[in-house]
């Protein structure tokens, strides 16, 4: 971790990015007990997040895999300094409920819907997502994780259009 941390800090210092991924997909809490997670993973995630914040860089918590069991733990991170990027494995509505306005959330249009759904399904899903997760809070509508290579262009367009058309109440 010492080498990785030093390299992470050096990269931030040399490149001055707006944001940086802090990954959690290979050591997600669903892969181990809470105690093991808290001992061997969480302190290092916090260290990386704080290093980014200290440098004025937005930590983008690219947390693939289910994080439902540790959503409360994310409240230990500095308020309104992180973007939580989810991939569909974590219940995004539960994340908003637990985190409130503690951090912004990005996601969570399913890759399968973008690849195999219809543009109407995508449009309806996005407006429902905004209603439930983002109408008065910070939500970045996007695919869960990455947009699949086989996403239908009309479905990606529908995701964008639903976001543009939506009127925050």
PDB file of C-alpha atoms in Angstrom:
ATOM      1  CA  UNK A   1       0.000   0.000   0.000  1.00  0.00           C
ATOM      2  CA  UNK A   2       2.880   2.393   0.688  1.00  0.00           C
ATOM      3  CA  UNK A   3       4.028   2.142  -2.934  1.00  0.00           C
ATOM      4  CA  UNK A   4       0.483   2.448  -4.310  1.00  0.00           C
ATOM      5  CA  UNK A   5      -0.288   5.423  -2.074  1.00  0.00           C
ATOM      6  CA  UNK A   6       2.938   7.226  -3.023  1.00  0.00           C
ATOM      7  CA  UNK A   7       2.284   6.577  -6.707  1.00  0.00           C
ATOM      8  CA  UNK A   8      -1.339   7.756  -6.368  1.00  0.00           C
ATOM      9  CA  UNK A   9      -0.229  11.009  -4.693  1.00  0.00           C
ATOM     10  CA  UNK A  10       2.573  11.571  -7.210  1.00  0.00           C
ATOM     11  CA  UNK A  11       0.133  11.097 -10.090  1.00  0.00           C
ATOM     12  CA  UNK A  12      -2.311  13.598  -8.583  1.00  0.00           C
ATOM     13  CA  UNK A  13       0.484  16.095  -7.895  1.00  0.00           C
ATOM     14  CA  UNK A  14       1.834  15.825 -11.449  1.00  0.00           C
ATOM     15  CA  UNK A  15      -1.424  15.815 -13.380  1.00  0.00           C
ATOM     16  CA  UNK A  16      -3.768  18.026 -11.283  1.00  0.00           C
ATOM     17  CA  UNK A  17      -6.948  16.235 -12.428  1.00  0.00           C
ATOM     18  CA  UNK A  18     -10.448  17.423 -11.647  1.00  0.00           C
ATOM     19  CA  UNK A  19     -11.387  13.966 -10.375  1.00  0.00           C
ATOM     20  CA  UNK A  20      -9.838  10.576  -9.803  1.00  0.00           C
ATOM     21  CA  UNK A  21     -11.192   7.070  -9.451  1.00  0.00           C
ATOM     22  CA  UNK A  22     -10.814   5.458  -6.076  1.00  0.00           C
ATOM     23  CA  UNK A  23     -11.706   1.854  -6.757  1.00  0.00           C
ATOM     24  CA  UNK A  24     -13.472  -0.584  -4.541  1.00  0.00           C
ATOM     25  CA  UNK A  25     -14.456  -3.317  -6.911  1.00  0.00           C
ATOM     26  CA  UNK A  26     -11.742  -5.864  -6.073  1.00  0.00           C
ATOM     27  CA  UNK A  27     -12.257  -5.616  -2.342  1.00  0.00           C
ATOM     28  CA  UNK A  28     -15.979  -4.985  -2.109  1.00  0.00           C
ATOM     29  CA  UNK A  29     -17.674  -5.677   1.220  1.00  0.00           C
ATOM     30  CA  UNK A  30     -19.715  -8.552  -0.181  1.00  0.00           C
ATOM     31  CA  UNK A  31     -16.470 -10.513  -0.598  1.00  0.00           C
ATOM     32  CA  UNK A  32     -15.542 -10.555   3.101  1.00  0.00           C
ATOM     33  CA  UNK A  33     -16.830 -10.065   6.611  1.00  0.00           C
ATOM     34  CA  UNK A  34     -17.416  -6.582   7.968  1.00  0.00           C
ATOM     35  CA  UNK A  35     -14.494  -6.932  10.385  1.00  0.00           C
ATOM     36  CA  UNK A  36     -12.124  -8.041   7.627  1.00  0.00           C
ATOM     37  CA  UNK A  37     -13.330  -5.194   5.400  1.00  0.00           C
ATOM     38  CA  UNK A  38     -12.826  -2.650   8.182  1.00  0.00           C
ATOM     39  CA  UNK A  39      -9.308  -3.894   8.925  1.00  0.00           C
ATOM     40  CA  UNK A  40      -7.877  -4.596   5.497  1.00  0.00           C
ATOM     41  CA  UNK A  41      -9.789  -2.388   3.059  1.00  0.00           C
ATOM     42  CA  UNK A  42     -11.531   0.609   4.560  1.00  0.00           C
ATOM     43  CA  UNK A  43      -8.508   2.388   6.115  1.00  0.00           C
ATOM     44  CA  UNK A  44      -6.782   2.389   2.733  1.00  0.00           C
ATOM     45  CA  UNK A  45      -9.841   3.614   0.863  1.00  0.00           C
ATOM     46  CA  UNK A  46     -10.117   6.485   3.368  1.00  0.00           C
ATOM     47  CA  UNK A  47      -6.431   7.294   2.942  1.00  0.00           C
ATOM     48  CA  UNK A  48      -6.786   7.550  -0.845  1.00  0.00           C
ATOM     49  CA  UNK A  49      -9.973   9.627  -0.607  1.00  0.00           C
ATOM     50  CA  UNK A  50      -8.334  12.047   1.827  1.00  0.00           C
ATOM     51  CA  UNK A  51      -5.220  12.353  -0.365  1.00  0.00           C
ATOM     52  CA  UNK A  52      -7.415  13.381  -3.294  1.00  0.00           C
ATOM     53  CA  UNK A  53      -9.454  15.848  -1.233  1.00  0.00           C
ATOM     54  CA  UNK A  54      -6.301  17.425   0.230  1.00  0.00           C
ATOM     55  CA  UNK A  55      -5.184  18.144  -3.333  1.00  0.00           C
ATOM     56  CA  UNK A  56      -8.524  19.585  -4.417  1.00  0.00           C
ATOM     57  CA  UNK A  57      -9.345  16.529  -6.524  1.00  0.00           C
ATOM     58  CA  UNK A  58     -12.818  14.962  -6.515  1.00  0.00           C
ATOM     59  CA  UNK A  59     -12.670  11.321  -5.368  1.00  0.00           C
ATOM     60  CA  UNK A  60     -14.911   9.302  -7.679  1.00  0.00           C
ATOM     61  CA  UNK A  61     -15.740   6.185  -5.694  1.00  0.00           C
ATOM     62  CA  UNK A  62     -15.973   3.667  -8.521  1.00  0.00           C
ATOM     63  CA  UNK A  63     -17.645   1.037  -6.352  1.00  0.00           C
ATOM     64  CA  UNK A  64     -18.777  -1.824  -8.522  1.00  0.00           C
ATOM     65  CA  UNK A  65     -20.267  -4.829  -6.731  1.00  0.00           C
ATOM     66  CA  UNK A  66     -22.799  -4.749  -3.884  1.00  0.00           C
ATOM     67  CA  UNK A  67     -22.037  -2.083  -1.279  1.00  0.00           C
ATOM     68  CA  UNK A  68     -25.438  -2.125   0.462  1.00  0.00           C
ATOM     69  CA  UNK A  69     -23.945  -3.523   3.685  1.00  0.00           C
ATOM     70  CA  UNK A  70     -21.428  -0.676   4.005  1.00  0.00           C
ATOM     71  CA  UNK A  71     -23.415   2.345   2.858  1.00  0.00           C
ATOM     72  CA  UNK A  72     -23.478   3.700   6.408  1.00  0.00           C
ATOM     73  CA  UNK A  73     -19.684   3.393   6.518  1.00  0.00           C
ATOM     74  CA  UNK A  74     -19.444   5.789   3.556  1.00  0.00           C
ATOM     75  CA  UNK A  75     -20.819   8.499   5.852  1.00  0.00           C
ATOM     76  CA  UNK A  76     -17.380   8.481   7.533  1.00  0.00           C
ATOM     77  CA  UNK A  77     -15.942  10.179   4.450  1.00  0.00           C
ATOM     78  CA  UNK A  78     -15.965  13.981   4.336  1.00  0.00           C
ATOM     79  CA  UNK A  79     -19.417  15.342   3.543  1.00  0.00           C
ATOM     80  CA  UNK A  80     -20.077  16.679   0.050  1.00  0.00           C
ATOM     81  CA  UNK A  81     -16.573  15.869  -1.163  1.00  0.00           C
ATOM     82  CA  UNK A  82     -17.106  12.556  -3.012  1.00  0.00           C
ATOM     83  CA  UNK A  83     -19.023  11.151  -5.964  1.00  0.00           C
ATOM     84  CA  UNK A  84     -20.290   7.597  -5.464  1.00  0.00           C
ATOM     85  CA  UNK A  85     -20.366   5.760  -8.814  1.00  0.00           C
ATOM     86  CA  UNK A  86     -22.544   2.635  -8.747  1.00  0.00           C
ATOM     87  CA  UNK A  87     -22.902  -0.185 -11.268  1.00  0.00           C
ATOM     88  CA  UNK A  88     -26.358  -1.590 -10.549  1.00  0.00           C
ATOM     89  CA  UNK A  89     -25.220  -4.099  -7.922  1.00  0.00           C
ATOM     90  CA  UNK A  90     -25.865  -1.658  -5.085  1.00  0.00           C
ATOM     91  CA  UNK A  91     -29.428  -0.494  -4.485  1.00  0.00           C
ATOM     92  CA  UNK A  92     -29.125   3.133  -5.613  1.00  0.00           C
ATOM     93  CA  UNK A  93     -32.362   4.090  -3.886  1.00  0.00           C
ATOM     94  CA  UNK A  94     -31.105   2.641  -0.592  1.00  0.00           C
ATOM     95  CA  UNK A  95     -27.818   4.481  -1.123  1.00  0.00           C
ATOM     96  CA  UNK A  96     -29.665   7.801  -1.391  1.00  0.00           C
ATOM     97  CA  UNK A  97     -31.789   6.950   1.652  1.00  0.00           C
ATOM     98  CA  UNK A  98     -28.730   6.120   3.782  1.00  0.00           C
ATOM     99  CA  UNK A  99     -26.411   8.832   2.450  1.00  0.00           C
ATOM    100  CA  UNK A 100     -28.904  11.650   2.026  1.00  0.00           C
ATOM    101  CA  UNK A 101     -26.996  14.639   0.688  1.00  0.00           C
ATOM    102  CA  UNK A 102     -23.689  13.419   2.166  1.00  0.00           C
ATOM    103  CA  UNK A 103     -22.353  12.694  -1.324  1.00  0.00           C
ATOM    104  CA  UNK A 104     -23.421  12.828  -4.922  1.00  0.00           C
ATOM    105  CA  UNK A 105     -24.337   9.579  -6.653  1.00  0.00           C
ATOM    106  CA  UNK A 106     -23.665   8.553 -10.235  1.00  0.00           C
ATOM    107  CA  UNK A 107     -25.391   5.741 -12.124  1.00  0.00           C
ATOM    108  CA  UNK A 108     -27.394   3.601 -12.511  1.00  0.00           C
ATOM    109  CA  UNK A 109     -29.047   2.890 -15.815  1.00  0.00           C
ATOM    110  CA  UNK A 110     -28.519  -0.868 -16.257  1.00  0.00           C
ATOM    111  CA  UNK A 111     -26.162  -1.938 -19.028  1.00  0.00           C
ATOM    112  CA  UNK A 112     -28.611  -4.675 -19.982  1.00  0.00           C
ATOM    113  CA  UNK A 113     -31.363  -2.110 -20.474  1.00  0.00           C
ATOM    114  CA  UNK A 114     -29.148   0.050 -22.668  1.00  0.00           C
ATOM    115  CA  UNK A 115     -28.182  -2.992 -24.753  1.00  0.00           C
ATOM    116  CA  UNK A 116     -31.469  -4.905 -24.939  1.00  0.00           C
ATOM    117  CA  UNK A 117     -34.245  -2.603 -23.769  1.00  0.00           C
ATOM    118  CA  UNK A 118     -36.277  -0.089 -25.684  1.00  0.00           C
ATOM    119  CA  UNK A 119     -35.861   3.649 -25.770  1.00  0.00           C
ATOM    120  CA  UNK A 120     -39.212   4.027 -23.965  1.00  0.00           C
ATOM    121  CA  UNK A 121     -38.054   1.689 -21.160  1.00  0.00           C
ATOM    122  CA  UNK A 122     -34.856   3.677 -20.755  1.00  0.00           C
ATOM    123  CA  UNK A 123     -36.704   7.001 -20.735  1.00  0.00           C
ATOM    124  CA  UNK A 124     -39.184   5.768 -18.104  1.00  0.00           C
ATOM    125  CA  UNK A 125     -36.395   4.270 -15.981  1.00  0.00           C
ATOM    126  CA  UNK A 126     -34.377   7.489 -15.995  1.00  0.00           C
ATOM    127  CA  UNK A 127     -37.306   9.704 -15.010  1.00  0.00           C
ATOM    128  CA  UNK A 128     -38.190   7.281 -12.210  1.00  0.00           C
ATOM    129  CA  UNK A 129     -34.566   7.259 -11.088  1.00  0.00           C
ATOM    130  CA  UNK A 130     -34.466  11.048 -10.953  1.00  0.00           C
ATOM    131  CA  UNK A 131     -37.763  11.091  -9.021  1.00  0.00           C
ATOM    132  CA  UNK A 132     -36.455   8.612  -6.450  1.00  0.00           C
ATOM    133  CA  UNK A 133     -32.794   9.539  -6.168  1.00  0.00           C
ATOM    134  CA  UNK A 134     -32.037  12.931  -7.572  1.00  0.00           C
ATOM    135  CA  UNK A 135     -34.807  15.464  -7.902  1.00  0.00           C
ATOM    136  CA  UNK A 136     -33.524  17.623  -5.046  1.00  0.00           C
ATOM    137  CA  UNK A 137     -30.119  16.036  -4.527  1.00  0.00           C
ATOM    138  CA  UNK A 138     -26.979  15.432  -6.520  1.00  0.00           C
ATOM    139  CA  UNK A 139     -27.449  12.686  -9.101  1.00  0.00           C
ATOM    140  CA  UNK A 140     -25.373  12.180 -12.217  1.00  0.00           C
ATOM    141  CA  UNK A 141     -27.435  10.020 -14.559  1.00  0.00           C
ATOM    142  CA  UNK A 142     -25.268   7.548 -16.420  1.00  0.00           C
ATOM    143  CA  UNK A 143     -24.946   3.902 -17.198  1.00  0.00           C
ATOM    144  CA  UNK A 144     -23.995   1.695 -14.295  1.00  0.00           C
ATOM    145  CA  UNK A 145     -20.193   1.442 -14.493  1.00  0.00           C
ATOM    146  CA  UNK A 146     -19.456   1.870 -18.207  1.00  0.00           C
ATOM    147  CA  UNK A 147     -21.794   2.168 -21.152  1.00  0.00           C
ATOM    148  CA  UNK A 148     -21.784  -1.241 -22.843  1.00  0.00           C
ATOM    149  CA  UNK A 149     -20.257  -1.506 -26.296  1.00  0.00           C
ATOM    150  CA  UNK A 150     -23.493  -3.008 -27.592  1.00  0.00           C
ATOM    151  CA  UNK A 151     -25.733  -0.241 -26.242  1.00  0.00           C
ATOM    152  CA  UNK A 152     -28.348   0.778 -28.761  1.00  0.00           C
ATOM    153  CA  UNK A 153     -27.744   4.392 -29.823  1.00  0.00           C
ATOM    154  CA  UNK A 154     -31.457   5.185 -29.426  1.00  0.00           C
ATOM    155  CA  UNK A 155     -31.304   3.945 -25.821  1.00  0.00           C
ATOM    156  CA  UNK A 156     -28.299   6.113 -24.985  1.00  0.00           C
ATOM    157  CA  UNK A 157     -30.114   9.023 -26.630  1.00  0.00           C
ATOM    158  CA  UNK A 158     -33.206   8.258 -24.498  1.00  0.00           C
ATOM    159  CA  UNK A 159     -31.080   8.305 -21.320  1.00  0.00           C
ATOM    160  CA  UNK A 160     -29.728  11.729 -22.211  1.00  0.00           C
ATOM    161  CA  UNK A 161     -33.068  13.060 -23.432  1.00  0.00           C
ATOM    162  CA  UNK A 162     -34.926  11.973 -20.288  1.00  0.00           C
ATOM    163  CA  UNK A 163     -32.363  13.833 -18.214  1.00  0.00           C
ATOM    164  CA  UNK A 164     -32.626  16.954 -20.374  1.00  0.00           C
ATOM    165  CA  UNK A 165     -36.424  16.854 -20.434  1.00  0.00           C
ATOM    166  CA  UNK A 166     -36.814  16.286 -16.708  1.00  0.00           C
ATOM    167  CA  UNK A 167     -37.987  19.284 -14.738  1.00  0.00           C
ATOM    168  CA  UNK A 168     -36.789  19.314 -11.133  1.00  0.00           C
ATOM    169  CA  UNK A 169     -39.825  19.949  -8.979  1.00  0.00           C
TER     170      UNK A 169
END
